[in-house]
mmCIF file of C-alpha atoms in Angstrom:
data_model
loop_
_atom_site.group_PDB
_atom_site.id
_atom_site.type_symbol
_atom_site.label_atom_id
_atom_site.label_comp_id
_atom_site.label_asym_id
_atom_site.label_seq_id
_atom_site.Cartn_x
_atom_site.Cartn_y
_atom_site.Cartn_z
ATOM 1 C CA MET A 24 24.191 -124.361 -56.631
ATOM 2 C CA THR A 25 23.805 -121.167 -54.606
ATOM 3 C CA THR A 26 25.934 -118.255 -55.712
ATOM 4 C CA SER A 27 27.508 -116.431 -52.746
ATOM 5 C CA GLU A 28 27.069 -112.589 -52.507
ATOM 6 C CA PRO A 29 30.227 -110.855 -53.485
ATOM 7 C CA TYR A 30 32.281 -109.557 -50.535
ATOM 8 C CA ALA A 31 32.316 -106.030 -51.771
ATOM 9 C CA ARG A 32 28.558 -105.835 -51.794
ATOM 10 C CA ARG A 33 28.261 -107.349 -48.347
ATOM 11 C CA TYR A 34 30.844 -104.913 -47.025
ATOM 12 C CA SER A 35 29.036 -101.994 -48.568
ATOM 13 C CA ARG A 36 25.749 -103.056 -47.027
ATOM 14 C CA ARG A 37 27.288 -103.449 -43.580
ATOM 15 C CA CYS A 38 28.827 -100.025 -43.888
ATOM 16 C CA ARG A 39 25.441 -98.493 -44.695
ATOM 17 C CA GLN A 40 23.877 -100.317 -41.771
ATOM 18 C CA ARG A 41 26.575 -99.036 -39.415
ATOM 19 C CA ARG A 42 26.126 -95.461 -40.708
ATOM 20 C CA MET A 43 22.377 -95.662 -40.214
ATOM 21 C CA ALA A 44 22.881 -97.046 -36.719
ATOM 22 C CA ARG A 45 25.259 -94.211 -35.908
ATOM 23 C CA ARG A 46 22.725 -91.666 -37.261
ATOM 24 C CA ARG A 47 19.982 -93.186 -35.130
ATOM 25 C CA ASN A 48 22.221 -93.120 -32.102
ATOM 26 C CA ALA A 49 23.200 -89.511 -32.816
ATOM 27 C CA MET A 50 19.579 -88.509 -33.218
ATOM 28 C CA VAL A 51 18.683 -90.201 -29.927
ATOM 29 C CA ILE A 52 21.567 -88.474 -28.197
ATOM 30 C CA MET A 53 20.575 -85.110 -29.697
ATOM 31 C CA ALA A 54 16.988 -85.627 -28.592
ATOM 32 C CA ILE A 55 18.133 -86.478 -25.079
ATOM 33 C CA LEU A 56 20.410 -83.417 -25.039
ATOM 34 C CA ALA A 57 17.552 -81.227 -26.276
ATOM 35 C CA VAL A 58 15.284 -82.518 -23.519
ATOM 36 C CA LEU A 59 17.974 -81.942 -20.926
ATOM 37 C CA ALA A 60 18.628 -78.431 -22.246
ATOM 38 C CA THR A 61 14.933 -77.625 -22.108
ATOM 39 C CA VAL A 62 14.625 -78.924 -18.557
ATOM 40 C CA PHE A 63 17.722 -76.957 -17.507
ATOM 41 C CA ALA A 64 16.442 -73.785 -19.123
ATOM 42 C CA LEU A 65 13.066 -74.090 -17.428
ATOM 43 C CA GLY A 66 14.680 -74.736 -14.078
ATOM 44 C CA TYR A 67 17.029 -71.767 -14.455
ATOM 45 C CA ALA A 68 14.182 -69.432 -15.423
ATOM 46 C CA SER A 69 12.123 -70.613 -12.471
ATOM 47 C CA GLY A 70 15.014 -70.034 -10.093
ATOM 48 C CA CYS A 71 15.632 -66.524 -11.421
ATOM 49 C CA SER A 72 11.948 -65.671 -11.113
ATOM 50 C CA ALA A 73 11.869 -66.936 -7.552
ATOM 51 C CA ARG A 74 14.941 -64.930 -6.622
ATOM 52 C CA GLN A 75 13.510 -61.839 -8.275
ATOM 53 C CA THR A 76 10.256 -62.232 -6.344
ATOM 54 C CA ASP A 77 12.145 -62.606 -3.090
ATOM 55 C CA ASP A 78 14.163 -59.489 -3.869
ATOM 56 C CA GLU A 79 11.004 -57.509 -4.555
ATOM 57 C CA VAL A 80 9.222 -58.674 -1.428
ATOM 58 C CA LYS A 81 12.077 -58.212 0.995
ATOM 59 C CA THR A 82 12.725 -54.566 1.991
ATOM 60 C CA PRO A 83 16.160 -53.873 3.422
ATOM 61 C CA GLU A 84 16.063 -52.652 6.946
ATOM 62 C CA PRO A 85 17.461 -49.130 7.466
ATOM 63 C CA VAL A 86 20.826 -48.953 9.097
ATOM 64 C CA VAL A 87 19.836 -45.914 11.194
ATOM 65 C CA THR A 88 16.367 -45.489 12.652
ATOM 66 C CA ALA A 89 15.048 -41.915 12.233
ATOM 67 C CA GLU A 90 13.704 -40.299 15.358
ATOM 68 C CA THR A 91 11.247 -37.403 15.490
ATOM 69 C CA VAL A 92 12.909 -34.478 17.213
ATOM 70 C CA THR A 93 10.651 -31.825 18.706
ATOM 71 C CA PRO A 94 12.389 -28.427 18.800
ATOM 72 C CA PRO A 95 12.282 -26.648 22.124
ATOM 73 C CA ALA A 96 9.676 -23.928 22.430
ATOM 74 C CA PRO A 97 11.140 -20.452 21.866
ATOM 75 C CA GLU A 98 11.492 -18.301 24.887
ATOM 76 C CA GLN A 99 8.890 -15.559 24.999
ATOM 77 C CA SER A 100 10.381 -12.124 25.320
ATOM 78 C CA PRO A 101 8.481 -9.648 27.442
ATOM 79 C CA VAL A 102 6.193 -7.347 25.521
ATOM 80 C CA GLU A 103 7.544 -3.854 25.577
ATOM 81 C CA PRO A 104 5.025 -1.053 26.013
ATOM 82 C CA SER A 105 4.364 0.841 22.814
ATOM 83 C CA ALA A 106 5.686 4.340 22.517
ATOM 84 C CA PRO A 107 3.178 7.105 23.195
ATOM 85 C CA PRO A 108 1.803 8.832 20.095
ATOM 86 C CA GLU A 109 3.700 11.834 18.907
ATOM 87 C CA GLU A 110 2.233 15.156 19.847
ATOM 88 C CA THR A 111 0.774 17.165 17.012
ATOM 89 C CA THR A 112 1.147 20.883 16.613
ATOM 90 C CA GLU A 113 -2.128 21.241 14.730
ATOM 91 C CA PRO A 114 -4.682 23.409 16.534
ATOM 92 C CA ALA A 115 -7.685 21.719 18.071
ATOM 93 C CA ARG A 116 -10.828 21.900 15.970
ATOM 94 C CA HIS A 117 -12.866 23.326 18.836
ATOM 95 C CA ARG A 118 -11.321 25.768 21.280
ATOM 96 C CA ASP A 119 -12.796 27.737 24.144
ATOM 97 C CA ASP A 120 -10.155 30.462 24.004
ATOM 98 C CA ILE A 121 -11.130 31.917 20.600
ATOM 99 C CA VAL A 122 -12.719 34.859 22.373
ATOM 100 C CA SER A 123 -12.769 38.629 21.813
ATOM 101 C CA GLU A 124 -14.476 41.020 24.234
ATOM 102 C CA GLY A 125 -16.233 38.075 25.847
ATOM 103 C CA ARG A 126 -17.565 36.740 22.540
ATOM 104 C CA LEU A 127 -16.610 33.154 21.646
ATOM 105 C CA LEU A 128 -16.303 32.268 18.003
ATOM 106 C CA SER A 129 -18.705 29.317 17.745
ATOM 107 C CA TYR A 130 -17.314 25.821 17.237
ATOM 108 C CA GLU A 131 -19.133 25.601 13.921
ATOM 109 C CA LEU A 132 -17.543 28.799 12.601
ATOM 110 C CA GLN A 133 -14.151 27.755 13.951
ATOM 111 C CA GLU A 134 -14.383 24.654 11.785
ATOM 112 C CA VAL A 135 -15.495 26.680 8.759
ATOM 113 C CA MET A 136 -12.599 29.094 9.173
ATOM 114 C CA GLN A 137 -10.032 26.308 9.605
ATOM 115 C CA ASP A 138 -11.281 24.482 6.519
ATOM 116 C CA CYS A 139 -11.246 27.647 4.396
ATOM 117 C CA CYS A 140 -7.752 28.584 5.581
ATOM 118 C CA GLU A 141 -6.494 25.141 4.670
ATOM 119 C CA HIS A 142 -8.164 25.293 1.263
ATOM 120 C CA TYR A 143 -6.901 28.784 0.354
ATOM 121 C CA GLU A 144 -3.536 28.377 2.130
ATOM 122 C CA VAL A 145 -4.038 31.271 4.535
ATOM 123 C CA PRO A 146 -2.676 31.124 8.104
ATOM 124 C CA TYR A 147 -5.526 30.377 10.511
ATOM 125 C CA ALA A 148 -4.088 32.890 12.989
ATOM 126 C CA LEU A 149 -4.224 35.626 10.320
ATOM 127 C CA ALA A 150 -7.909 34.935 9.591
ATOM 128 C CA LEU A 151 -8.670 35.077 13.328
ATOM 129 C CA ALA A 152 -6.780 38.366 13.574
ATOM 130 C CA ILE A 153 -8.813 39.952 10.753
ATOM 131 C CA ALA A 154 -12.104 38.747 12.253
ATOM 132 C CA GLU A 155 -11.174 40.037 15.709
ATOM 133 C CA VAL A 156 -10.100 43.487 14.528
ATOM 134 C CA GLU A 157 -13.075 43.818 12.173
ATOM 135 C CA THR A 158 -15.944 42.596 14.399
ATOM 136 C CA HIS A 159 -14.636 40.931 17.597
ATOM 137 C CA PHE A 160 -16.055 37.637 16.250
ATOM 138 C CA ASP A 161 -19.574 38.984 15.638
ATOM 139 C CA PRO A 162 -20.917 37.097 12.585
ATOM 140 C CA ASP A 163 -23.912 39.453 12.270
ATOM 141 C CA ALA A 164 -22.032 42.751 12.338
ATOM 142 C CA VAL A 165 -22.997 45.470 9.829
ATOM 143 C CA SER A 166 -21.038 48.720 9.481
ATOM 144 C CA ALA A 167 -22.274 52.162 8.467
ATOM 145 C CA THR A 168 -20.298 51.895 5.239
ATOM 146 C CA GLY A 169 -22.054 48.730 4.035
ATOM 147 C CA ASP A 170 -19.657 46.070 5.336
ATOM 148 C CA TYR A 171 -21.276 42.790 6.376
ATOM 149 C CA GLY A 172 -20.553 39.797 8.544
ATOM 150 C CA LEU A 173 -17.655 38.456 10.541
ATOM 151 C CA MET A 174 -15.098 39.430 7.866
ATOM 152 C CA GLN A 175 -16.838 42.749 6.953
ATOM 153 C CA ILE A 176 -17.286 42.205 3.207
ATOM 154 C CA ASN A 177 -18.294 45.456 1.539
ATOM 155 C CA SER A 178 -21.457 45.383 -0.540
ATOM 156 C CA VAL A 179 -19.550 46.435 -3.684
ATOM 157 C CA ASN A 180 -17.956 42.980 -3.683
ATOM 158 C CA HIS A 181 -21.122 40.945 -3.240
ATOM 159 C CA GLU A 182 -22.021 40.597 -6.900
ATOM 160 C CA TRP A 183 -18.747 39.129 -8.161
ATOM 161 C CA LEU A 184 -18.448 36.946 -5.077
ATOM 162 C CA LEU A 185 -21.897 35.503 -5.773
ATOM 163 C CA GLU A 186 -20.770 34.748 -9.322
ATOM 164 C CA LYS A 187 -17.993 32.651 -7.786
ATOM 165 C CA GLY A 188 -20.510 30.800 -5.632
ATOM 166 C CA LEU A 189 -19.654 32.670 -2.415
ATOM 167 C CA ASP A 190 -22.562 34.254 -0.527
ATOM 168 C CA PRO A 191 -21.177 36.861 1.898
ATOM 169 C CA MET A 192 -24.600 37.257 3.532
ATOM 170 C CA THR A 193 -24.360 33.815 5.191
ATOM 171 C CA HIS A 194 -22.051 33.150 8.117
ATOM 172 C CA ALA A 195 -20.032 30.429 6.375
ATOM 173 C CA GLY A 196 -20.060 32.223 3.006
ATOM 174 C CA ASN A 197 -18.874 35.460 4.624
ATOM 175 C CA ILE A 198 -15.901 33.706 6.223
ATOM 176 C CA GLU A 199 -14.961 31.986 2.990
ATOM 177 C CA ALA A 200 -15.287 35.218 1.005
ATOM 178 C CA GLY A 201 -12.982 37.097 3.382
ATOM 179 C CA ILE A 202 -10.370 34.335 3.380
ATOM 180 C CA TYR A 203 -10.552 34.075 -0.406
ATOM 181 C CA ILE A 204 -9.968 37.842 -0.795
ATOM 182 C CA ILE A 205 -6.986 37.955 1.587
ATOM 183 C CA SER A 206 -5.493 34.895 -0.153
ATOM 184 C CA GLN A 207 -5.585 36.768 -3.480
ATOM 185 C CA TYR A 208 -3.874 39.803 -1.954
ATOM 186 C CA LEU A 209 -1.201 37.637 -0.340
ATOM 187 C CA GLN A 210 -0.450 36.117 -3.726
ATOM 188 C CA SER A 211 -0.386 39.524 -5.419
ATOM 189 C CA TYR A 212 1.635 41.522 -2.869
ATOM 190 C CA GLY A 213 3.582 38.886 -0.960
ATOM 191 C CA GLU A 214 3.846 40.730 2.367
ATOM 192 C CA PRO A 215 1.005 40.204 4.891
ATOM 193 C CA GLU A 216 0.966 43.891 5.857
ATOM 194 C CA LEU A 217 0.569 45.044 2.236
ATOM 195 C CA ALA A 218 -2.187 42.454 1.730
ATOM 196 C CA LEU A 219 -3.972 43.785 4.838
ATOM 197 C CA MET A 220 -3.814 47.361 3.527
ATOM 198 C CA ALA A 221 -5.456 46.212 0.271
ATOM 199 C CA TYR A 222 -8.086 44.280 2.269
ATOM 200 C CA ASN A 223 -8.980 47.387 4.280
ATOM 201 C CA CYS A 224 -8.622 50.150 1.680
ATOM 202 C CA GLY A 225 -9.158 48.227 -1.548
ATOM 203 C CA PRO A 226 -6.372 47.717 -4.101
ATOM 204 C CA GLY A 227 -6.750 51.255 -5.492
ATOM 205 C CA GLY A 228 -6.634 52.951 -2.075
ATOM 206 C CA ALA A 229 -3.650 50.840 -0.993
ATOM 207 C CA ARG A 230 -1.792 51.725 -4.202
ATOM 208 C CA LYS A 231 -2.219 55.450 -3.479
ATOM 209 C CA LEU A 232 -0.767 54.976 0.004
ATOM 210 C CA TRP A 233 2.203 53.027 -1.364
ATOM 211 C CA ASP A 234 2.830 55.666 -3.989
ATOM 212 C CA ALA A 235 2.886 58.213 -1.161
ATOM 213 C CA GLY A 236 5.435 56.096 0.718
ATOM 214 C CA THR A 237 3.027 54.706 3.311
ATOM 215 C CA TYR A 238 3.360 50.975 3.911
ATOM 216 C CA GLN A 239 1.584 50.702 7.252
ATOM 217 C CA THR A 240 -1.735 51.876 8.623
ATOM 218 C CA ASP A 241 -3.363 51.692 12.039
ATOM 219 C CA TYR A 242 -5.518 48.860 10.702
ATOM 220 C CA SER A 243 -2.586 46.802 9.374
ATOM 221 C CA ARG A 244 -0.647 47.265 12.632
ATOM 222 C CA LYS A 245 -3.617 46.141 14.730
ATOM 223 C CA VAL A 246 -4.143 43.037 12.620
ATOM 224 C CA MET A 247 -0.434 42.159 12.644
ATOM 225 C CA THR A 248 -0.394 42.462 16.446
ATOM 226 C CA ALA A 249 -3.453 40.226 16.687
ATOM 227 C CA PHE A 250 -1.830 37.852 14.194
ATOM 228 C CA GLU A 251 1.160 37.398 16.514
ATOM 229 C CA TYR A 252 -1.158 36.895 19.491
ATOM 230 C CA TRP A 253 -3.287 34.216 17.856
ATOM 231 C CA THR A 254 -0.201 32.461 16.546
ATOM 232 C CA SER A 255 1.042 32.104 20.134
ATOM 233 C CA VAL A 256 -2.387 30.979 21.369
ATOM 234 C CA LEU A 257 -2.723 28.273 18.740
ATOM 235 C CA GLU A 258 0.695 26.894 19.638
ATOM 236 C CA VAL A 259 -0.579 26.117 23.151
ATOM 237 C CA ASP A 260 -2.859 23.087 23.476
#
């Protein structure tokens, strides 16, 4: 006689079978959902990539098109003539009116005298006046009292002048020596007429005249008159 399986056991077995079936179904559903999710994700990523590529490739057209504008050429103003150069009051280097008793002071010696006057700060007209009164522009003049050259430098002064590098026996050296001496007297005595008295009489002789109340001599008056004349000549081009 076959013994039937108890109901409780059969019920328990059916319950296990149903649970296992539900698990299998759930696993199948989860697998299907996973596949669908993967497919969806891949499709979404592909769509985003495609849209991004399209955005990168397409360049938005400008709303306003820029145009190149060429500025008009500036009007040319007429060229104004330049102003004439200002006139200078400096004496010309070479002049044909530096003449005394028909003797022209050579262009070379004119230049030497101008350069020395500028260097020693002596008026050029005063140097011309001394040279005219002394020798009438004769660079080779020699007096009976031992005075030499255009500026009549006495022989007693030659030694110390040579020590200073000034040779009064040459034309240029004689001019420079005379201008150097008068420049020293101008610095010492201030007034041109007193400086001229010292140039003609020596400092000792001039001092004796001043002590005696004499502040002018025929020589100083002649040179001052010539000084005024040459000043007016040099002002005329």
